[in-house]
Every structure is written in structure tokens, then in C-alpha cells.
Short mmCIF file of C-alpha atoms in Angstrom, two decimals:
data_model
loop_
_atom_site.label_atom_id
_atom_site.label_comp_id
_atom_site.label_asym_id
_atom_site.label_seq_id
_atom_site.Cartn_x
_atom_site.Cartn_y
_atom_site.Cartn_z
CA MET A 1 -100.98 -25.00 -106.42
CA GLY A 2 -103.32 -24.77 -102.70
CA ASN A 3 -101.83 -28.02 -101.62
CA LEU A 4 -98.37 -26.00 -102.54
CA LEU A 5 -98.70 -23.91 -100.56
CA LYS A 6 -100.56 -25.69 -97.99
CA ARG A 7 -96.75 -27.93 -97.58
CA TRP A 8 -94.69 -24.72 -97.56
CA ARG A 9 -96.82 -23.08 -94.58
CA GLY A 10 -96.09 -26.63 -92.26
CA ALA A 11 -92.69 -26.94 -93.51
CA ASP A 12 -89.71 -26.25 -90.92
CA PRO A 13 -88.70 -23.42 -90.96
CA ALA A 14 -85.09 -24.25 -91.06
CA PHE A 15 -86.11 -26.07 -93.99
CA LYS A 16 -87.73 -23.28 -95.40
CA ALA A 17 -84.43 -20.75 -95.03
CA PHE A 18 -82.38 -23.18 -96.89
CA LEU A 19 -84.58 -23.94 -99.42
CA LEU A 20 -84.86 -20.23 -100.22
CA GLY A 21 -81.46 -19.79 -99.90
CA VAL A 22 -80.71 -22.42 -102.58
CA PHE A 23 -82.88 -20.78 -104.56
CA PHE A 24 -81.01 -17.40 -104.59
CA LEU A 25 -77.71 -19.22 -104.98
CA GLY A 26 -78.51 -21.04 -107.70
CA ILE A 27 -80.11 -17.75 -109.56
CA ASN A 28 -76.24 -16.90 -110.04
CA THR A 29 -75.32 -20.13 -110.78
CA GLY A 30 -77.48 -19.44 -113.68
CA VAL A 31 -75.99 -16.20 -114.56
CA ILE A 32 -72.23 -16.58 -114.21
CA SER A 33 -73.05 -20.49 -115.99
CA ASN A 34 -74.77 -18.84 -119.15
CA ALA A 35 -72.26 -15.25 -118.92
CA PHE A 36 -69.22 -16.60 -118.06
CA ASN A 37 -67.37 -17.53 -121.98
CA ASN A 38 -69.21 -14.88 -123.64
CA TYR A 39 -67.81 -12.09 -120.23
CA LEU A 40 -64.09 -13.89 -121.02
CA ASN A 41 -64.34 -13.15 -124.65
CA ASP A 42 -66.45 -9.61 -124.99
CA THR A 43 -64.09 -8.31 -122.41
CA LEU A 44 -60.58 -10.43 -122.29
CA SER A 45 -60.59 -11.18 -125.29
CA LEU A 46 -58.74 -14.29 -124.52
CA THR A 47 -56.94 -16.67 -126.97
CA GLU A 48 -57.77 -20.48 -127.24
CA LYS A 49 -54.66 -21.66 -125.24
CA GLN A 50 -55.63 -19.05 -122.75
CA ARG A 51 -59.59 -20.55 -122.43
CA GLY A 52 -57.86 -24.13 -122.37
CA PHE A 53 -55.79 -23.02 -119.34
CA LEU A 54 -58.16 -21.12 -117.63
CA GLU A 55 -60.36 -25.03 -116.64
CA PHE A 56 -56.79 -26.30 -114.64
CA PRO A 57 -57.38 -23.29 -111.99
CA ARG A 58 -61.35 -22.97 -112.63
CA GLU A 59 -61.20 -26.82 -111.40
CA LEU A 60 -58.91 -26.60 -109.02
CA PRO A 61 -61.16 -25.86 -105.72
CA GLY A 62 -62.31 -29.40 -106.29
CA PHE A 63 -59.31 -31.33 -106.08
CA LEU A 64 -58.55 -29.66 -103.13
CA LEU A 65 -62.06 -30.03 -101.60
CA ILE A 66 -61.47 -32.62 -99.11
CA PHE A 67 -58.60 -29.61 -97.44
CA MET A 68 -60.92 -26.69 -97.18
CA THR A 69 -63.42 -28.59 -96.18
CA GLY A 70 -61.00 -30.20 -93.48
CA LEU A 71 -60.01 -26.65 -92.80
CA LEU A 72 -64.00 -26.32 -91.64
CA ALA A 73 -64.82 -29.74 -89.76
CA ALA A 74 -65.55 -27.49 -86.36
CA LEU A 75 -67.77 -25.28 -87.78
CA PRO A 76 -71.71 -26.19 -88.43
CA VAL A 77 -72.06 -27.17 -91.88
CA ARG A 78 -75.00 -24.11 -92.07
CA HIS A 79 -72.00 -21.85 -91.07
CA TRP A 80 -69.98 -23.68 -94.48
CA ALA A 81 -73.61 -22.53 -96.33
CA VAL A 82 -72.93 -18.96 -95.45
CA ILE A 83 -69.05 -18.88 -96.46
CA THR A 84 -70.23 -20.31 -99.75
CA SER A 85 -72.60 -17.71 -100.34
CA LEU A 86 -69.91 -14.86 -99.06
CA LEU A 87 -67.26 -16.47 -101.14
CA THR A 88 -69.95 -16.61 -104.84
CA ALA A 89 -70.74 -13.22 -103.78
CA ILE A 90 -67.32 -11.62 -102.90
CA GLY A 91 -65.87 -13.70 -106.42
CA VAL A 92 -68.74 -12.35 -108.93
CA ALA A 93 -68.66 -8.73 -107.96
CA GLY A 94 -64.34 -9.03 -108.45
CA LEU A 95 -65.70 -10.40 -111.71
CA ALA A 96 -68.14 -7.31 -112.38
CA PHE A 97 -66.09 -4.50 -110.69
CA LEU A 98 -62.32 -5.64 -110.33
CA SER A 99 -60.78 -7.16 -112.88
CA PRO A 100 -59.24 -5.31 -115.62
CA GLY A 101 -56.63 -7.82 -116.75
CA TYR A 102 -56.60 -11.49 -116.98
CA ASN A 103 -54.33 -12.59 -113.81
CA SER A 104 -57.01 -10.41 -111.63
CA MET A 105 -59.81 -12.07 -112.79
CA LEU A 106 -58.20 -15.17 -112.23
CA VAL A 107 -58.44 -14.74 -108.66
CA TRP A 108 -62.03 -13.34 -108.49
CA MET A 109 -63.13 -16.50 -110.56
CA LEU A 110 -60.57 -18.84 -107.70
CA LEU A 111 -63.17 -17.29 -104.78
CA TRP A 112 -66.19 -18.23 -106.95
CA SER A 113 -65.60 -21.30 -108.11
CA THR A 114 -64.15 -22.23 -104.25
CA GLY A 115 -68.05 -21.33 -103.61
CA GLY A 116 -69.52 -23.31 -105.94
CA HIS A 117 -67.17 -26.28 -105.10
CA LEU A 118 -68.16 -25.78 -101.28
CA PHE A 119 -71.95 -26.37 -101.86
CA MET A 120 -71.13 -29.51 -103.66
CA THR A 121 -70.57 -30.82 -100.44
CA VAL A 122 -73.48 -28.55 -98.53
CA GLU A 123 -76.18 -29.15 -99.99
CA SER A 124 -75.71 -33.04 -99.80
CA VAL A 125 -75.19 -33.08 -96.45
CA MET A 126 -77.88 -29.91 -95.51
CA GLY A 127 -80.18 -31.82 -97.66
CA LEU A 128 -80.04 -35.71 -95.40
CA ARG A 129 -79.62 -33.60 -92.03
CA PHE A 130 -82.83 -32.71 -93.50
CA ALA A 131 -84.34 -35.66 -94.27
CA LYS A 132 -86.90 -38.28 -92.55
CA ASP A 133 -85.74 -41.82 -92.31
CA GLY A 134 -86.65 -43.09 -95.62
CA GLY A 135 -86.61 -40.16 -97.80
CA GLN A 136 -83.05 -39.05 -98.43
CA GLY A 137 -83.44 -39.58 -101.87
CA ARG A 138 -86.76 -37.74 -102.12
CA ARG A 139 -85.30 -34.43 -99.93
CA LEU A 140 -82.43 -33.83 -102.14
CA GLY A 141 -83.93 -34.63 -105.53
CA GLN A 142 -86.38 -31.48 -103.91
CA ILE A 143 -83.19 -29.59 -103.52
CA SER A 144 -81.65 -30.71 -106.95
CA GLY A 145 -84.90 -29.41 -108.62
CA MET A 146 -84.59 -25.97 -106.82
CA THR A 147 -81.13 -25.33 -107.96
CA ASN A 148 -82.33 -26.35 -112.03
CA PHE A 149 -85.41 -23.88 -110.97
CA ALA A 150 -83.17 -21.57 -109.93
CA ALA A 151 -80.57 -21.78 -112.51
CA ILE A 152 -83.70 -21.30 -114.61
CA ALA A 153 -84.56 -17.72 -113.76
CA GLY A 154 -81.35 -16.69 -113.75
CA ALA A 155 -80.80 -18.10 -117.18
CA GLY A 156 -83.18 -15.62 -118.34
CA PHE A 157 -82.61 -12.51 -116.19
CA PHE A 158 -79.05 -13.11 -118.34
CA TRP A 159 -81.23 -13.03 -121.51
CA ALA A 160 -83.36 -10.32 -120.53
CA MET A 161 -79.98 -8.12 -119.46
CA ALA A 162 -78.48 -9.21 -122.83
CA LYS A 163 -81.31 -6.97 -124.42
CA LEU A 164 -81.09 -4.49 -122.58
CA ALA A 165 -78.00 -3.36 -120.31
CA GLY A 166 -75.80 -2.21 -123.69
CA PRO A 167 -72.47 -2.08 -123.00
CA ASP A 168 -72.34 -2.85 -119.00
CA LEU A 169 -74.51 -6.08 -119.49
CA TYR A 170 -71.57 -8.03 -117.26
CA ARG A 171 -71.46 -5.75 -114.86
CA TRP A 172 -75.31 -5.49 -114.37
CA SER A 173 -75.40 -8.97 -114.61
CA PHE A 174 -72.37 -9.89 -112.18
CA GLY A 175 -73.62 -7.07 -109.78
CA ALA A 176 -76.73 -8.53 -109.29
CA ALA A 177 -75.76 -12.13 -108.88
CA ALA A 178 -73.60 -11.35 -106.35
CA LEU A 179 -76.43 -9.76 -104.59
CA ALA A 180 -78.36 -12.90 -104.92
CA SER A 181 -75.73 -15.10 -103.26
CA LEU A 182 -75.53 -12.29 -100.25
CA ALA A 183 -79.44 -12.94 -100.05
CA SER A 184 -78.80 -16.71 -99.84
CA ALA A 185 -76.30 -16.16 -97.14
CA PHE A 186 -78.73 -13.72 -95.02
CA LEU A 187 -80.75 -16.77 -95.54
CA PHE A 188 -78.09 -19.40 -94.51
CA ALA A 189 -77.64 -17.42 -91.51
CA ARG A 190 -81.41 -17.75 -90.23
CA ILE A 191 -81.50 -21.71 -90.23
CA PRO A 192 -81.87 -21.58 -86.24
CA GLY A 193 -80.47 -23.42 -83.81
CA GLY A 194 -81.15 -26.38 -81.52
CA GLY A 195 -79.88 -28.98 -79.89
CA GLY A 196 -79.08 -31.72 -82.67
CA GLU A 197 -75.34 -31.99 -84.06
CA ALA A 198 -74.22 -30.25 -87.15
CA ALA A 199 -70.83 -29.87 -87.48
CA PRO A 200 -68.93 -32.80 -88.73
CA GLY A 201 -67.56 -33.68 -85.46
CA GLY A 202 -64.18 -32.24 -86.09
CA ARG A 203 -63.75 -34.60 -88.44
CA ARG A 204 -60.81 -33.30 -90.88
CA PHE A 205 -60.37 -36.53 -93.56
CA VAL A 206 -61.91 -39.82 -93.34
CA PHE A 207 -60.95 -43.20 -95.59
CA ARG A 208 -62.81 -46.74 -94.19
CA TRP A 209 -62.44 -49.64 -96.78
CA LYS A 210 -66.00 -50.09 -96.23
CA TYR A 211 -66.97 -46.95 -98.74
CA LYS A 212 -64.91 -48.01 -101.55
CA TRP A 213 -67.73 -48.98 -103.80
CA TYR A 214 -68.47 -45.00 -102.83
CA TYR A 215 -64.98 -43.94 -103.52
CA LEU A 216 -64.75 -45.98 -106.94
CA LEU A 217 -68.88 -44.70 -107.89
CA ASN A 218 -66.88 -41.09 -108.13
CA ILE A 219 -63.46 -42.22 -109.46
CA LEU A 220 -66.18 -43.39 -112.98
CA PHE A 221 -68.40 -40.32 -112.27
CA GLY A 222 -65.70 -37.59 -112.63
CA ALA A 223 -64.31 -39.61 -116.07
CA ARG A 224 -68.04 -39.69 -117.37
CA LYS A 225 -68.69 -36.20 -116.49
CA GLN A 226 -65.51 -34.58 -117.59
CA ILE A 227 -66.06 -36.36 -121.57
CA PHE A 228 -69.88 -35.45 -121.49
CA LEU A 229 -69.42 -31.99 -120.52
CA THR A 230 -65.92 -31.20 -122.65
CA PHE A 231 -66.72 -33.21 -125.99
CA ALA A 232 -70.26 -34.39 -126.58
CA PRO A 233 -71.12 -30.28 -126.78
CA TRP A 234 -68.05 -30.37 -129.10
CA VAL A 235 -69.25 -32.69 -130.87
CA LEU A 236 -73.19 -31.11 -132.08
CA VAL A 237 -71.07 -28.10 -132.55
CA THR A 238 -68.06 -29.08 -134.70
CA GLN A 239 -69.59 -32.39 -136.22
CA TYR A 240 -73.18 -31.53 -136.44
CA GLY A 241 -73.54 -27.53 -136.37
CA ALA A 242 -75.13 -26.68 -133.93
CA SER A 243 -75.90 -22.71 -133.55
CA PRO A 244 -75.28 -21.40 -130.58
CA ALA A 245 -78.84 -20.55 -130.01
CA ALA A 246 -79.15 -24.33 -130.35
CA MET A 247 -77.12 -25.55 -127.45
CA ALA A 248 -78.64 -22.81 -125.32
CA ALA A 249 -82.31 -23.94 -126.24
CA LEU A 250 -80.45 -27.55 -125.22
CA GLY A 251 -79.41 -26.42 -121.78
CA MET A 252 -82.97 -24.79 -121.21
CA ALA A 253 -84.46 -27.94 -122.10
CA ALA A 254 -82.18 -29.59 -120.05
CA ALA A 255 -82.78 -27.58 -116.59
CA GLY A 256 -85.94 -26.93 -117.34
CA LEU A 257 -87.00 -30.92 -117.52
CA GLY A 258 -84.28 -31.60 -114.90
CA VAL A 259 -86.45 -29.52 -111.79
CA VAL A 260 -89.45 -32.27 -111.97
CA PHE A 261 -87.08 -35.70 -112.72
CA ARG A 262 -84.49 -34.72 -110.60
CA GLN A 263 -87.22 -35.12 -107.22
CA ALA A 264 -88.38 -38.04 -109.57
CA PHE A 265 -85.06 -39.63 -109.56
CA GLY A 266 -84.52 -38.99 -105.73
CA ALA A 267 -88.01 -40.83 -104.83
CA LEU A 268 -87.74 -43.60 -107.00
CA THR A 269 -84.11 -44.48 -105.27
CA ASP A 270 -86.39 -44.42 -102.10
CA ARG A 271 -88.65 -46.88 -103.35
CA ILE A 272 -86.21 -49.28 -104.98
CA GLY A 273 -82.47 -48.82 -103.66
CA GLU A 274 -79.17 -47.13 -105.07
CA ARG A 275 -78.28 -50.64 -106.90
CA ARG A 276 -80.78 -50.52 -109.38
CA MET A 277 -80.26 -47.11 -109.75
CA PHE A 278 -76.62 -47.35 -110.77
CA LEU A 279 -77.21 -50.01 -112.27
CA ALA A 280 -80.10 -48.13 -114.83
CA ASP A 281 -77.47 -45.82 -115.30
CA SER A 282 -74.61 -47.42 -116.09
CA LEU A 283 -77.30 -49.45 -118.60
CA ILE A 284 -78.04 -45.67 -120.02
CA LEU A 285 -74.58 -44.24 -120.14
CA LEU A 286 -74.06 -47.41 -122.79
CA PHE A 287 -76.86 -45.99 -124.58
CA ILE A 288 -75.92 -42.49 -124.47
CA CYS A 289 -72.29 -43.16 -125.85
CA ALA A 290 -73.56 -45.21 -128.84
CA GLY A 291 -75.46 -42.47 -129.80
CA PHE A 292 -72.76 -40.06 -129.63
CA ALA A 293 -70.59 -42.46 -131.84
CA PHE A 294 -72.75 -43.72 -134.12
CA ALA A 295 -76.62 -41.86 -134.44
CA PRO A 296 -76.31 -39.96 -138.02
CA TRP A 297 -79.79 -37.80 -136.82
CA ARG A 298 -79.33 -34.69 -135.12
CA PRO A 299 -82.81 -34.46 -133.30
CA LEU A 300 -81.95 -37.92 -131.77
CA LEU A 301 -78.21 -36.88 -130.62
CA TYR A 302 -80.22 -33.13 -129.21
CA ALA A 303 -82.77 -35.84 -127.09
CA ILE A 304 -79.52 -38.29 -126.25
CA PHE A 305 -77.34 -34.92 -124.94
CA ILE A 306 -80.29 -33.91 -122.72
CA LEU A 307 -80.63 -37.31 -121.00
CA ASP A 308 -76.83 -37.42 -120.41
CA SER A 309 -77.61 -34.26 -118.62
CA LEU A 310 -80.41 -35.38 -116.80
CA MET A 311 -78.46 -38.51 -115.41
CA PHE A 312 -75.89 -36.70 -113.37
CA ALA A 313 -78.55 -36.89 -110.82
CA THR A 314 -76.96 -39.90 -110.40
CA ARG A 315 -75.14 -38.40 -107.53
CA ILE A 316 -78.63 -38.68 -105.46
CA ALA A 317 -77.94 -41.44 -105.23
CA ARG A 318 -74.15 -42.16 -104.25
CA THR A 319 -75.00 -39.93 -101.64
CA THR A 320 -77.95 -41.55 -99.79
CA TYR A 321 -75.76 -44.85 -100.63
CA LEU A 322 -73.16 -43.10 -98.45
CA ASN A 323 -75.90 -41.95 -95.90
CA ARG A 324 -76.75 -45.72 -95.51
CA ILE A 325 -73.09 -47.29 -95.22
CA ALA A 326 -72.21 -44.55 -92.94
CA GLU A 327 -70.76 -45.87 -89.82
CA GLU A 328 -71.10 -42.37 -88.18
CA LYS A 329 -72.69 -39.07 -89.27
CA SER A 330 -69.90 -37.75 -88.67
CA HIS A 331 -68.06 -39.07 -91.53
CA ILE A 332 -70.44 -38.33 -94.06
CA ALA A 333 -69.19 -34.29 -95.27
CA PRO A 334 -65.32 -35.33 -94.90
CA THR A 335 -66.79 -38.35 -97.14
CA VAL A 336 -68.91 -36.45 -99.36
CA SER A 337 -66.18 -33.49 -99.36
CA PHE A 338 -62.91 -36.26 -100.77
CA GLY A 339 -65.70 -37.94 -103.38
CA VAL A 340 -65.63 -35.18 -105.29
CA THR A 341 -62.13 -34.62 -104.50
CA ILE A 342 -61.21 -37.56 -106.24
CA ASP A 343 -64.26 -37.16 -109.29
CA HIS A 344 -62.01 -33.99 -110.13
CA ALA A 345 -58.37 -35.56 -109.63
CA VAL A 346 -60.04 -38.02 -113.00
CA SER A 347 -61.92 -35.17 -114.68
CA MET A 348 -58.90 -32.86 -114.82
CA ALA A 349 -56.96 -35.22 -116.71
CA VAL A 350 -59.14 -36.81 -118.59
CA PRO A 351 -59.81 -33.84 -121.37
CA ALA A 352 -56.27 -34.32 -122.84
CA ALA A 353 -56.64 -37.88 -122.88
CA GLY A 354 -60.15 -37.52 -124.73
CA GLY A 355 -57.78 -34.87 -126.97
CA LEU A 356 -55.40 -37.75 -127.99
CA LEU A 357 -57.52 -40.01 -128.76
CA TRP A 358 -59.99 -37.76 -131.10
CA ALA A 359 -56.65 -36.37 -132.50
CA ALA A 360 -55.64 -40.51 -133.20
CA TYR A 361 -59.09 -41.79 -133.68
CA GLY A 362 -61.63 -39.75 -134.82
CA TYR A 363 -64.25 -38.07 -132.23
CA ARG A 364 -66.09 -41.70 -132.34
CA SER A 365 -63.36 -42.86 -130.80
CA VAL A 366 -63.60 -41.07 -127.16
CA PHE A 367 -67.18 -42.15 -126.93
CA ILE A 368 -66.80 -45.90 -127.48
CA ALA A 369 -63.89 -45.25 -124.77
CA ALA A 370 -66.30 -44.11 -122.70
CA SER A 371 -68.62 -46.87 -123.14
CA LEU A 372 -65.67 -48.92 -120.79
CA LEU A 373 -67.05 -46.67 -118.10
CA ALA A 374 -70.69 -47.84 -118.24
CA VAL A 375 -69.61 -51.54 -118.30
CA ALA A 376 -66.91 -50.81 -115.29
CA GLY A 377 -70.25 -48.76 -113.30
CA PHE A 378 -72.16 -51.89 -114.19
CA PHE A 379 -69.88 -54.64 -112.18
CA ALA A 380 -69.31 -51.44 -109.81
CA ALA A 381 -73.33 -51.13 -109.11
CA LEU A 382 -73.42 -54.66 -108.70
CA ALA A 383 -71.27 -54.93 -106.22
CA VAL A 384 -73.59 -52.24 -103.90
CA ASP A 385 -75.18 -53.49 -101.43
CA ASP A 386 -78.99 -53.10 -101.71
CA GLY A 387 -79.98 -51.85 -98.67
CA GLN A 388 -82.57 -54.18 -98.02
CA LYS A 389 -80.90 -56.58 -95.35
CA ASN A 390 -78.41 -54.07 -93.40
CA SER A 391 -79.68 -50.99 -92.39
CA GLY A 392 -77.69 -47.81 -92.09
CA PRO A 393 -77.22 -45.32 -89.48
CA ALA A 394 -80.34 -43.94 -87.92
CA ALA A 395 -81.80 -41.30 -89.69
CA PRO A 396 -80.00 -37.97 -89.29
CA ALA A 397 -81.74 -35.47 -87.03
CA PRO A 398 -82.77 -32.29 -88.09
CA LEU A 399 -79.73 -29.77 -89.23
CA THR A 400 -79.73 -27.65 -86.08
CA ALA A 401 -76.86 -24.52 -85.54
CA ASP A 402 -75.15 -26.52 -83.16
#
């Protein structure tokens, strides 16, 4: 503990401000992610049809991210972080106090979701800015681990409020989450300036053939992500009778392990390279697909569910891979945003296709089909340069305000 405090005191003030901002924004995420479905049911009494439709507008900001970041291209990335926090705070406060009906809820949800999706780019780009040469994965893992830790704190706060707040549960919980987002905006705004360049150079859109494997890896991840976010929990609940308490415990376990796992994943990426991490991810995904399709033992499925959640950390390797092959630093932010956009373009279509497959051939067919994604990911990983012969651009300078 003493060594940790010593390292914290000696850390870059800009990085400390950013990491604390990530913590408070992560608390917001922990509250909302654990409360939102109950909020929709208890406050608005949504039908299954309405709940199903809601996923489209909720994910739409991810699909539109490349256009949003294009509008912000002239601004320093730390300003993007402030905007992220303010959008999230306004959206969550609106859900708490200004959502008398479904339509008004949609407006506030879109603002909150826009902030959350914009942070996907902010987290990657700012993490790279704060990293030393050869330590990009480690730095991204630290930031991702902090996000997980904060999400646990947010989930714990909501659990406590559920015991204490009574009928005003969502007002108090969402109001506190909005205040946490405002605190993160204040901290992001305090990141000191300097002489380096933090804006993406006015680049609104970048498409290069050189980045083709990065694009493909994002497409495959978008399909894989949505299959397991949509159908893996549904299998546990409908086929194996997992209770709400069990699902909550699985989420907490995955987040808790993720605090350490994501940091270790990032450090290992720095050590052995992205190609091997992508190959390992593909083989693990093949095991996960086989488990959900054929494993008969519920505790084993629980373990596989947690493993799959942990392997979402592969986004760290995709980011460091892009950083290594980028022709210019100004390409990174718009390319990360484009990656999120194509990820969401795929993930918005996958649930419908998976549902039809399940209805026609049973749930096992969904995961057998998903195993093809693992095979495709394996061959894509083989095509990725291992970074041993070609060095990427010089390490980005520390993030500054200008």
C-alpha cells in the first residue's frame, strides 16, 4: 500500500486528474447499468415490445460515433472527456427528474448513451497519450481496471440505496450518479495544458487500407460482443434457471476480477504483442462457444460466462495495435471512432439474426454459428503483423490541453 501511495504521489498530475475523472464517471456507469432495467419496469412498465425496440436507439449513438467525433475534431481530446461527462450527467439527471413518460425517457437516454459511447474513444486516445513507449497496453489496462473498480462501487451504492431509499430509489440513485458525472467533468477540465498536441489535428474521418485488419477485428468483435451480451445471459436464465441474484453475482464477480485481469492483460500485450493476444482470444472464444452450446453443468457455464466477460479486454490489444501501425497520431482518434461505428453497425443486426436462428434450430445453433467468428478471428490474427520487425510511430507525447 505504501508503494502504491508513493507511485500515486509521483504520478503525472494530468494523469491523476484523468484517472479520478474515470473513477467518478465509472460510478455513474455502475449505478445506471445495474438500475436501468428495473427503472424501466418499475417506473414506465414497459412492454416486451417496447423494451426490445429500446435497444436500437440506445445503441444508435455508437453507430453514429464517427460523425460525432468528426464534429469535435478541432477540439483537444480532453474537451471530449468534459463533453462526455456533461452529456452523461444531463441524461441521467433527466431520467431521474424529467421523465414522466416513454418519449421523454428516450430523449434523456439518448444523451446518456451518447456520452457513454463517446467515452470509448476518449478512453483509448487519452490512455495512449499518457503512456510511455512500450507501455501502452499497461496504461490502458490501468484505466480499464479503474473503470471496473468504479463500476463495482456504483453497483454497491445502488444496492445500498435499494435498501434505504424506498419509493424514491431512482431519483436518489440517478441524482447521485449525475453528480458523480459532474465531478468527472470538473476533474477532466483540470487536466493541465502544455505544448503538446492533443486534438486529432482536425481529422474528421480517416480510412486507410493499411488499417484493414483493425477494421476487420472490430467487425468480428461487434458480432461476438452482441451474441454474448444478448444470448449468453438468456441461455443461463431460460435454459438453466439462473436467478436474478445469481446473474447479479456473476456481474460483480466479472467486474471484480476485471480490475486485476485488465491490467495484467494490458501488461502482457506489451510483453508478447497483439498478434498472440488476438490468437489466444480466438481460441478462448472457441472454447466459450463450445461451452455454451454443449456444457451440461451450470457452475461450468457460470465460469465460462465470467471468462467471456473478461475477454472483452481484447479491446486494449486492438487499441495498441492501431497505435503501433498508425501513420500519424492524428489518425488514432477518428480511426478508433470508426472502429466503434462499424462494431455497432454489426452488433445492431446480430440479435435479430441470432433470434431467428434460435427459433428455428434451438439455442445451441447460435453458439455453433458464433464459433465461426472465432475461426475468422484466428485467421485475421495470423495476418496481423507481430510488431517485432516494424516499429510504429513514436510514442505519443503526454496529453496536454492544446
